[in-house]
Short mmCIF file of C-alpha atoms and ligand atoms in Angstrom, two decimals:
data_model
loop_
_atom_site.label_atom_id
_atom_site.label_comp_id
_atom_site.label_asym_id
_atom_site.label_seq_id
_atom_site.Cartn_x
_atom_site.Cartn_y
_atom_site.Cartn_z
CA MET A 1 -17.10 42.46 23.77
CA ALA A 2 -18.20 42.54 20.12
CA GLY A 3 -21.04 40.14 19.36
CA LEU A 4 -20.75 37.13 17.17
CA ARG A 5 -20.45 37.95 13.49
CA PRO A 6 -22.63 35.64 11.35
CA THR A 7 -20.29 34.15 8.77
CA CYS A 8 -20.17 31.87 5.77
CA CYS A 9 -16.90 30.42 4.43
CA SER A 10 -16.13 27.68 1.95
CA ALA A 11 -13.00 25.68 1.15
CA PRO A 12 -12.24 23.36 -1.78
CA GLY A 13 -11.44 19.68 -1.72
CA LYS A 14 -8.25 18.49 -3.35
CA ALA A 15 -7.04 15.90 -5.82
CA ILE A 16 -3.57 14.48 -5.38
CA LEU A 17 -2.27 13.98 -8.92
CA PHE A 18 0.94 12.26 -7.82
CA GLY A 19 2.71 11.57 -4.53
CA GLU A 20 0.10 10.44 -1.99
CA HIS A 21 1.58 8.47 0.93
CA ALA A 22 5.15 9.36 -0.14
CA VAL A 23 4.31 12.90 1.03
CA VAL A 24 3.86 11.61 4.59
CA TYR A 25 7.59 10.72 4.60
CA GLY A 26 8.85 14.08 3.34
CA TYR A 27 8.71 13.40 -0.41
CA ARG A 28 7.00 15.73 -2.87
CA CYS A 29 3.39 15.55 -3.92
CA LEU A 30 1.55 17.26 -6.79
CA VAL A 31 -1.85 18.49 -5.70
CA GLY A 32 -4.66 20.71 -6.98
CA ALA A 33 -7.71 22.28 -5.32
CA ILE A 34 -10.95 21.09 -6.93
CA ASP A 35 -14.24 22.91 -7.39
CA LEU A 36 -16.16 20.67 -4.99
CA ARG A 37 -16.35 22.71 -1.80
CA THR A 38 -17.35 22.43 1.84
CA THR A 39 -19.38 25.37 3.15
CA VAL A 40 -19.69 26.36 6.80
CA THR A 41 -22.10 28.93 8.22
CA VAL A 42 -21.91 30.21 11.77
CA ARG A 43 -24.89 31.98 13.32
CA GLU A 44 -25.85 33.04 16.80
CA CYS A 45 -28.09 30.54 18.59
CA GLN A 46 -31.24 31.65 20.45
CA GLU A 47 -30.81 28.80 22.96
CA HIS A 48 -27.99 28.64 25.51
CA SER A 49 -26.25 25.97 23.45
CA VAL A 50 -23.72 25.11 20.77
CA THR A 51 -24.93 23.03 17.82
CA LEU A 52 -23.10 21.44 14.92
CA VAL A 53 -25.20 20.30 11.96
CA ALA A 54 -23.14 18.14 9.58
CA GLU A 55 -25.48 17.74 6.63
CA GLY A 56 -23.18 15.42 4.68
CA LEU A 57 -23.11 13.00 7.61
CA HIS A 58 -26.85 13.42 8.39
CA MET A 59 -25.82 14.24 11.92
CA SER A 60 -26.41 17.01 14.44
CA ALA A 61 -24.88 17.43 17.87
CA THR A 62 -25.76 19.91 20.62
CA TRP A 63 -23.99 20.81 23.86
CA ASP A 64 -25.37 22.99 26.57
CA LEU A 65 -23.17 26.09 26.74
CA SER A 66 -22.64 25.54 30.48
CA CYS A 67 -21.19 22.08 29.71
CA ILE A 68 -18.68 23.74 27.37
CA GLU A 69 -17.88 26.44 29.95
CA ASP A 70 -17.28 23.77 32.63
CA ALA A 71 -15.01 21.84 30.28
CA LEU A 72 -12.95 24.95 29.55
CA ARG A 73 -12.11 25.22 33.25
CA GLN A 74 -10.48 21.74 33.24
CA PRO A 75 -6.65 21.77 33.03
CA ALA A 76 -6.73 19.68 29.82
CA PHE A 77 -8.35 22.66 28.13
CA SER A 78 -7.14 25.65 30.13
CA GLU A 79 -3.49 24.50 29.96
CA LEU A 80 -3.25 22.52 26.73
CA LEU A 81 -5.56 24.36 24.34
CA ILE A 82 -3.18 27.01 23.08
CA ASP A 83 -4.16 29.80 20.67
CA PRO A 84 -2.79 29.46 18.01
CA PRO A 85 -2.12 25.74 18.40
CA SER A 86 1.17 24.01 17.70
CA ALA A 87 0.36 20.55 19.08
CA VAL A 88 -2.46 18.27 20.18
CA HIS A 89 -1.41 16.60 23.43
CA PRO A 90 -2.93 13.22 24.40
CA PRO A 91 -4.76 14.53 27.54
CA LEU A 92 -6.39 17.20 25.35
CA VAL A 93 -7.46 14.56 22.83
CA ASP A 94 -8.96 12.45 25.65
CA ALA A 95 -10.79 15.47 27.06
CA LEU A 96 -12.17 16.36 23.60
CA ARG A 97 -13.38 12.78 23.08
CA CYS A 98 -15.04 12.82 26.48
CA LEU A 99 -16.81 16.10 25.70
CA ALA A 100 -17.86 14.78 22.27
CA GLN A 101 -19.63 11.92 24.04
CA LYS A 102 -21.66 14.38 26.10
CA ALA A 103 -23.36 15.76 22.99
CA ASN A 104 -27.03 15.32 22.45
CA CYS A 105 -26.50 13.63 19.10
CA LYS A 106 -28.99 12.88 16.33
CA ALA A 107 -27.55 10.61 13.64
CA GLU A 108 -28.11 7.40 11.73
CA PRO A 109 -26.29 4.61 13.62
CA SER A 110 -24.03 4.18 10.53
CA ALA A 111 -22.87 7.81 10.80
CA MET A 112 -21.81 7.53 14.45
CA SER A 113 -18.30 6.18 13.87
CA THR A 114 -17.53 8.58 10.98
CA GLY A 115 -19.16 11.39 12.90
CA SER A 116 -17.18 10.96 16.12
CA SER A 117 -13.92 12.31 14.68
CA ALA A 118 -15.87 15.24 13.14
CA LEU A 119 -17.21 16.10 16.61
CA VAL A 120 -13.73 16.02 18.13
CA ALA A 121 -12.36 18.25 15.35
CA PHE A 122 -15.30 20.64 15.74
CA LEU A 123 -14.86 20.89 19.53
CA PHE A 124 -11.12 21.48 19.14
CA LEU A 125 -11.70 24.39 16.76
CA PHE A 126 -14.68 25.88 18.58
CA LEU A 127 -13.16 25.67 22.06
CA GLY A 128 -9.76 26.83 20.84
CA ILE A 129 -11.04 29.83 18.92
CA PHE A 130 -13.81 30.84 21.37
CA ARG A 131 -11.89 29.77 24.45
CA ASP A 132 -12.10 33.11 26.30
CA HIS A 133 -15.69 33.91 25.30
CA PRO A 134 -17.68 30.81 24.35
CA GLN A 135 -20.92 31.90 22.71
CA PRO A 136 -24.14 30.14 21.76
CA VAL A 137 -23.83 29.25 18.06
CA VAL A 138 -25.31 27.07 15.37
CA VAL A 139 -22.74 25.84 12.87
CA VAL A 140 -24.00 24.23 9.67
CA VAL A 141 -21.65 22.27 7.40
CA SER A 142 -22.60 21.17 3.90
CA THR A 143 -20.36 19.70 1.24
CA ARG A 144 -20.30 18.71 -2.42
CA LEU A 145 -17.46 16.29 -1.76
CA PRO A 146 -17.95 12.60 -1.20
CA ILE A 147 -16.87 12.09 2.43
CA GLY A 148 -14.01 9.67 3.14
CA SER A 149 -13.20 9.09 -0.55
CA GLY A 150 -9.74 10.56 -1.08
CA LEU A 151 -10.77 14.06 -2.18
CA GLY A 152 -9.81 15.75 1.07
CA SER A 153 -13.23 16.16 2.68
CA SER A 154 -11.74 16.32 6.17
CA GLY A 155 -9.17 18.96 5.17
CA SER A 156 -11.80 21.14 3.51
CA PHE A 157 -14.09 20.67 6.56
CA ALA A 158 -11.29 21.78 8.90
CA VAL A 159 -10.27 24.77 6.77
CA ALA A 160 -13.80 26.09 6.12
CA LEU A 161 -14.65 25.61 9.81
CA ALA A 162 -11.48 27.29 11.10
CA ALA A 163 -12.00 30.22 8.71
CA ALA A 164 -15.67 30.65 9.63
CA LEU A 165 -15.04 30.41 13.38
CA LEU A 166 -12.06 32.79 13.30
CA THR A 167 -14.07 35.29 11.27
CA SER A 168 -17.20 35.05 13.40
CA ALA A 169 -15.25 35.33 16.66
CA GLN A 170 -13.85 38.64 15.33
CA ARG A 171 -12.70 40.10 18.64
CA HIS A 172 -10.97 36.92 19.68
CA ALA A 173 -9.42 36.14 16.31
CA LYS A 174 -5.82 37.26 16.36
CA ILE A 175 -6.21 39.07 13.05
CA PRO A 176 -9.77 40.35 12.60
CA LEU A 177 -10.49 40.90 8.93
CA SER A 178 -11.60 44.49 9.34
CA GLU A 179 -8.48 45.50 11.29
CA CYS A 180 -5.69 43.82 9.38
CA PRO A 181 -3.57 46.45 7.56
CA ARG A 182 -2.54 43.92 4.91
CA CYS A 183 -6.20 43.46 3.95
CA SER A 184 -6.70 46.87 2.44
CA GLY A 185 -6.96 46.35 -1.30
CA LEU A 186 -8.11 42.75 -0.97
CA HIS A 187 -11.48 41.67 -2.26
CA ALA A 188 -13.95 41.21 0.61
CA ALA A 189 -14.05 37.47 -0.02
CA GLU A 190 -10.31 37.04 0.38
CA PHE A 191 -8.11 36.53 3.40
CA CYS A 192 -4.65 38.06 3.66
CA ALA A 193 -1.46 35.99 3.98
CA ASP A 194 -1.38 36.15 7.79
CA GLN A 195 -5.00 35.09 8.09
CA LEU A 196 -4.46 32.20 5.66
CA ALA A 197 -1.46 31.05 7.68
CA LEU A 198 -3.54 31.17 10.88
CA ILE A 199 -6.45 29.27 9.29
CA ASN A 200 -4.02 26.65 7.98
CA GLN A 201 -2.38 26.32 11.39
CA TRP A 202 -5.70 25.60 13.13
CA ALA A 203 -6.81 23.25 10.33
CA TYR A 204 -3.54 21.28 10.40
CA GLN A 205 -3.88 20.57 14.12
CA SER A 206 -7.51 19.62 13.58
CA GLU A 207 -6.37 17.19 10.86
CA ARG A 208 -3.92 15.69 13.35
CA LEU A 209 -6.88 14.82 15.56
CA VAL A 210 -8.62 13.00 12.70
CA HIS A 211 -5.58 11.35 11.06
CA THR A 212 -2.82 11.29 13.73
CA ASN A 213 0.01 11.73 11.20
CA PRO A 214 -1.21 13.85 8.27
CA SER A 215 1.31 15.35 5.87
CA GLY A 216 -0.67 18.61 5.91
CA VAL A 217 -1.21 18.56 2.14
CA ASP A 218 -5.02 18.47 2.36
CA ASN A 219 -5.46 21.46 4.67
CA THR A 220 -2.76 23.45 2.83
CA CYS A 221 -4.44 22.85 -0.53
CA SER A 222 -7.88 23.73 0.86
CA THR A 223 -6.45 26.92 2.36
CA TYR A 224 -4.41 28.25 -0.55
CA GLY A 225 -6.04 26.64 -3.61
CA GLY A 226 -4.32 26.37 -7.02
CA VAL A 227 -2.03 23.58 -8.25
CA PHE A 228 1.32 23.15 -6.53
CA VAL A 229 4.10 20.83 -5.47
CA PHE A 230 3.90 20.31 -1.72
CA CYS A 231 6.59 19.04 0.61
CA LYS A 232 6.66 18.75 4.40
CA THR A 233 9.53 20.52 6.16
CA PRO A 234 11.06 19.88 9.60
CA GLN A 235 8.90 22.76 10.95
CA PRO A 236 5.49 21.19 11.60
CA GLY A 237 2.73 23.01 9.77
CA GLN A 238 5.16 25.06 7.66
CA PRO A 239 5.41 23.15 4.39
CA SER A 240 7.15 24.19 1.21
CA CYS A 241 4.72 24.89 -1.65
CA SER A 242 5.78 25.64 -5.23
CA PRO A 243 2.85 26.69 -7.43
CA LEU A 244 3.00 25.24 -10.94
CA GLN A 245 3.73 27.65 -13.75
CA GLY A 246 2.21 27.57 -17.21
CA ALA A 247 -1.15 27.84 -18.87
CA SER A 248 -2.75 24.67 -17.48
CA ALA A 249 -1.89 25.58 -13.92
CA SER A 250 -3.21 29.13 -14.20
CA THR A 251 -6.46 28.36 -16.04
CA GLY A 252 -7.13 25.05 -14.29
CA PHE A 253 -7.88 21.74 -15.98
CA GLU A 254 -10.56 19.10 -15.82
CA LEU A 255 -10.14 15.76 -14.11
CA CYS A 256 -12.26 12.69 -14.57
CA ILE A 257 -13.01 11.16 -11.17
CA VAL A 258 -14.38 7.67 -10.60
CA ASP A 259 -15.73 7.04 -7.12
CA THR A 260 -15.75 3.34 -6.24
CA CYS A 261 -18.12 4.29 -3.39
CA VAL A 262 -16.14 1.94 -1.13
CA PRO A 263 -15.62 3.72 2.19
CA ARG A 264 -12.23 3.77 3.88
CA GLU A 265 -10.41 5.82 6.46
CA THR A 266 -7.26 7.75 5.62
CA LYS A 267 -5.87 7.15 9.12
CA ARG A 268 -6.05 3.36 8.67
CA MET A 269 -4.47 3.40 5.18
CA VAL A 270 -1.60 5.62 6.39
CA GLU A 271 -1.06 3.25 9.34
CA GLN A 272 -1.00 0.30 6.92
CA VAL A 273 1.81 1.85 4.84
CA ALA A 274 3.71 2.79 8.01
CA ALA A 275 3.49 -0.84 9.18
CA SER A 276 4.79 -2.17 5.81
CA ARG A 277 7.59 0.39 5.87
CA ALA A 278 8.61 -0.66 9.38
CA ALA A 279 8.50 -4.35 8.39
CA GLN A 280 10.24 -3.99 4.99
CA PRO A 281 12.15 -0.69 4.87
CA GLY A 282 14.46 -1.93 2.10
CA VAL A 283 11.46 -2.56 -0.15
CA VAL A 284 9.08 0.23 0.80
CA ASN A 285 11.53 3.16 0.98
CA PRO A 286 12.69 2.75 -2.66
CA ILE A 287 9.04 2.69 -3.77
CA LEU A 288 8.39 5.95 -1.93
CA ALA A 289 11.54 7.50 -3.44
CA SER A 290 10.54 6.46 -6.95
CA ILE A 291 7.06 7.97 -6.42
CA ASP A 292 8.91 11.25 -5.76
CA THR A 293 10.75 10.93 -9.10
CA ILE A 294 7.45 10.46 -10.93
CA THR A 295 5.90 13.44 -9.11
CA THR A 296 8.71 15.71 -10.24
CA MET A 297 8.52 14.45 -13.84
CA ALA A 298 4.75 15.00 -13.87
CA ALA A 299 5.01 18.56 -12.52
CA ARG A 300 7.48 19.45 -15.30
CA LEU A 301 5.24 17.84 -17.91
CA ILE A 302 2.15 19.76 -16.81
CA GLU A 303 4.12 23.01 -16.98
CA SER A 304 5.36 22.17 -20.47
CA GLN A 305 3.37 22.69 -23.64
CA SER A 306 4.63 19.43 -25.12
CA GLU A 307 2.28 17.80 -27.63
CA ALA A 308 3.04 14.41 -26.15
CA ARG A 309 2.05 15.68 -22.71
CA ASP A 310 -1.20 13.76 -22.21
CA THR A 311 0.31 10.49 -23.46
CA LEU A 312 3.33 10.87 -21.21
CA LEU A 313 1.17 11.86 -18.25
CA GLY A 314 -0.96 8.79 -18.91
CA SER A 315 2.06 6.52 -18.61
CA LEU A 316 3.11 8.23 -15.36
CA VAL A 317 -0.42 7.75 -14.02
CA GLU A 318 -0.18 4.05 -14.85
CA LEU A 319 3.23 3.71 -13.18
CA ASN A 320 2.19 5.63 -10.08
CA HIS A 321 -0.86 3.43 -9.67
CA LEU A 322 1.34 0.32 -9.81
CA GLN A 323 3.55 1.80 -7.09
CA LEU A 324 0.52 2.48 -4.88
CA SER A 325 -0.75 -0.99 -5.59
CA ALA A 326 2.64 -2.41 -4.56
CA LEU A 327 2.11 -0.61 -1.25
CA GLY A 328 -1.09 -2.62 -0.83
CA LEU A 329 -3.47 0.30 -1.41
CA SER A 330 -5.56 -1.11 -4.27
CA ILE A 331 -8.62 -3.33 -3.94
CA ASP A 332 -10.57 -5.45 -6.44
CA ARG A 333 -13.13 -2.75 -7.09
CA ILE A 334 -10.41 -0.25 -7.98
CA GLU A 335 -8.83 -2.73 -10.39
CA GLU A 336 -12.25 -3.50 -11.85
CA ALA A 337 -12.75 0.21 -12.59
CA ARG A 338 -9.26 0.52 -14.05
CA ALA A 339 -9.89 -2.38 -16.41
CA VAL A 340 -13.05 -0.71 -17.76
CA LEU A 341 -11.28 2.66 -18.08
CA LYS A 342 -8.45 0.97 -19.95
CA THR A 343 -10.86 -0.33 -22.59
CA GLN A 344 -11.74 3.34 -23.18
CA GLY A 345 -8.07 4.33 -23.41
CA ILE A 346 -8.04 6.16 -20.05
CA PRO A 347 -5.15 5.46 -17.67
CA ALA A 348 -6.33 5.86 -14.07
CA LYS A 349 -4.81 5.83 -10.61
CA ILE A 350 -5.84 5.89 -6.98
CA THR A 351 -6.08 9.43 -5.67
CA GLY A 352 -5.80 10.02 -1.92
CA ALA A 353 -5.27 7.26 0.60
CA GLY A 354 -6.64 4.33 -1.47
CA GLY A 355 -8.24 1.16 -0.06
CA GLY A 356 -11.49 2.33 -1.75
CA GLY A 357 -12.48 5.90 -2.50
CA CYS A 358 -11.68 7.61 -5.79
CA LEU A 359 -9.56 7.13 -8.89
CA LEU A 360 -8.57 9.85 -11.26
CA GLY A 361 -8.37 9.38 -15.00
CA VAL A 362 -6.22 11.27 -17.49
CA PRO A 363 -7.24 12.91 -19.76
CA ALA A 364 -10.72 13.96 -18.68
CA LEU A 365 -13.56 12.90 -20.97
CA HIS A 366 -16.41 14.98 -22.32
CA HIS A 367 -19.49 15.03 -20.11
CA GLU A 368 -21.51 12.72 -22.40
CA GLN A 369 -18.62 10.25 -22.52
CA SER A 370 -18.53 10.20 -18.73
CA LYS A 371 -22.17 9.07 -18.56
CA VAL A 372 -21.39 6.27 -21.03
CA LEU A 373 -18.40 5.33 -18.91
CA GLU A 374 -20.48 5.32 -15.72
CA ALA A 375 -23.06 3.05 -17.37
CA LEU A 376 -20.31 0.76 -18.62
CA LEU A 377 -18.71 0.55 -15.18
CA ASN A 378 -22.00 -0.32 -13.51
CA GLN A 379 -22.96 -2.79 -16.26
CA THR A 380 -19.72 -4.75 -16.13
CA HIS A 381 -19.52 -4.57 -12.34
CA ARG A 382 -19.14 -8.15 -11.15
CA GLY A 383 -19.98 -7.58 -7.50
CA ASP A 384 -23.12 -8.17 -5.53
CA SER A 385 -26.08 -6.16 -6.83
CA ALA A 386 -26.37 -4.66 -3.33
CA ASP A 387 -22.92 -3.06 -3.75
CA PRO A 388 -22.97 0.69 -4.23
CA HIS A 389 -22.62 1.82 -7.83
CA PHE A 390 -19.60 3.52 -9.35
CA ARG A 391 -19.99 7.26 -9.87
CA VAL A 392 -18.17 9.21 -12.58
CA PHE A 393 -17.92 12.99 -12.35
CA PHE A 394 -15.72 15.93 -13.23
CA ALA A 395 -13.74 18.31 -11.15
CA THR A 396 -11.85 21.38 -12.24
CA CYS A 397 -8.40 21.36 -10.72
CA GLY A 398 -6.67 24.64 -9.76
CA CYS A 399 -9.53 26.41 -7.96
CA PRO A 400 -9.33 29.18 -5.35
CA GLY A 401 -8.73 28.29 -1.72
CA VAL A 402 -10.74 29.29 1.33
CA THR A 403 -13.22 32.11 0.65
CA GLN A 404 -15.82 34.15 2.52
CA HIS A 405 -19.34 34.49 1.17
CA PRO A 406 -22.20 36.86 1.89
CA LEU A 407 -24.57 35.16 4.30
CA GLN A 408 -28.05 34.43 3.03
CA PHE A 409 -30.67 34.99 5.70
N1 ADP B 501 -18.69 17.66 5.50
C1 ADP B 501 -18.24 17.08 6.62
N2 ADP B 501 -18.92 17.21 7.76
C2 ADP B 501 -18.46 16.64 8.90
N3 ADP B 501 -17.36 15.88 8.97
C3 ADP B 501 -16.64 15.71 7.87
C4 ADP B 501 -17.04 16.29 6.62
N4 ADP B 501 -16.15 15.92 5.70
C5 ADP B 501 -15.22 15.15 6.32
N5 ADP B 501 -15.51 15.02 7.62
C6 ADP B 501 -14.72 14.25 8.63
O1 ADP B 501 -13.58 13.73 7.96
C7 ADP B 501 -13.59 12.29 7.95
C8 ADP B 501 -13.14 11.77 6.57
O2 ADP B 501 -11.78 11.98 6.45
P1 ADP B 501 -10.87 11.06 5.53
O3 ADP B 501 -10.97 9.63 5.97
O4 ADP B 501 -9.53 11.68 5.49
O5 ADP B 501 -11.49 11.17 4.11
P2 ADP B 501 -11.23 12.24 2.97
O6 ADP B 501 -10.30 11.56 2.03
O7 ADP B 501 -12.54 12.51 2.34
O8 ADP B 501 -10.62 13.44 3.64
C9 ADP B 501 -15.03 11.92 8.24
O9 ADP B 501 -15.07 10.69 8.91
C10 ADP B 501 -15.50 13.07 9.14
O10 ADP B 501 -15.08 12.84 10.47
C1 PMV B 502 -2.40 9.36 1.95
C2 PMV B 502 -2.20 10.86 2.10
O1 PMV B 502 -1.00 11.21 1.42
C3 PMV B 502 -3.33 11.66 1.44
C4 PMV B 502 -4.69 11.33 2.01
O2 PMV B 502 -5.72 12.00 1.33
P1 PMV B 502 -7.25 11.66 1.69
O3 PMV B 502 -7.40 11.90 3.19
O4 PMV B 502 -7.53 10.27 1.31
O5 PMV B 502 -8.08 12.66 0.93
C5 PMV B 502 -2.06 11.17 3.59
C6 PMV B 502 -1.49 12.54 3.89
O6 PMV B 502 -0.88 13.18 3.01
O7 PMV B 502 -1.61 12.96 5.05
#
């Protein structure tokens, strides 16, 4: 068989402009890929082992290759790990968790709980893609995204990893880059439509392992890039995506992001909304439906060249935040940041799952203004001095999706 092809791929994070949580229930969501990317390199390993180095989590994990080969002979893997995947069955999840625990792991104790779902996702993708010919590899993951903050770090991790593993497995990948007829004419860094669909399919199932019930917006945005309206369809993993038209969508636009630096887990926040919806459907369902109305209005506004656009978008941002807050997704620190932003005339809303994480402000400020804002936020912060500080930064929205890069040796 062909040897392992050393590979480097990156995938962007995402910012949900409008529609988070509602998107889980089949409503629309407006999302853009941002220029903070996760990069994955895959290289052959000299030892008889498989190693994942997750730099952002300060964690590394190694399995002896024979341990992986033994696992692959178990029915949970040989029968339930299908290529390409369309489901993650509970016995497979249990078997992946069990194998994750067999890793020789080096990590700060604080990274262990965050890291465990990363290990399960990694094993799912590695075993699934290399299932017939597991090879000794070292996989290194680095990211410019804050992890667990609402900017889609897990989706970009899954997409960059799936792309890098599929590319490096070459012979095993269903559509090797060099042999795909649709690829002729594409830039070397690009993937063709079939490859993107395959990457997205693997990444979506990987996201299901981390989040249980993801809408699929994060992995789809990291795969395809751009700015688009996303909606789940009854076919799992086959969403409807309508790219935004107009100048802003094609050139991209800047977002002002405020990170509260309060960690939270998407899975838990999604479960919280599901519990409220089950307890109070008559209250929660109309909120979700009205989020959809705002999402549609915002998409039309961004496409328009209206002079009043920023002002109108600002009021939609404000309204959408109040809806998310009514769903119980805000916390004191988010409201504290919003109050400071308001004094500067910047409407801001939760982006992503909420409960901590990031806010996005409209319109974006100049870089110098953002430093003043960051200082102001940290000065007026009423919390304990041991609390992490607010961070203010920029992201360009509308960036390219998953990409291959030349490998630096
Ligand atoms: N760069 C990375 N390296 C390893 N694991 C990652 C990375 N980024 C994200 N993850 C995984 O994704 C989880 C965070 O997902 P989530 O709670 O959805 O936050 P986010 O909003 O950033 O996607 C982490 O706990 C970790 O398991
Ligand atoms: C809350 C949700 O709509 C977005 C979650 O985004 P993030 O994982 O917080 O980056 C969940 C989902 O779409 O699966």
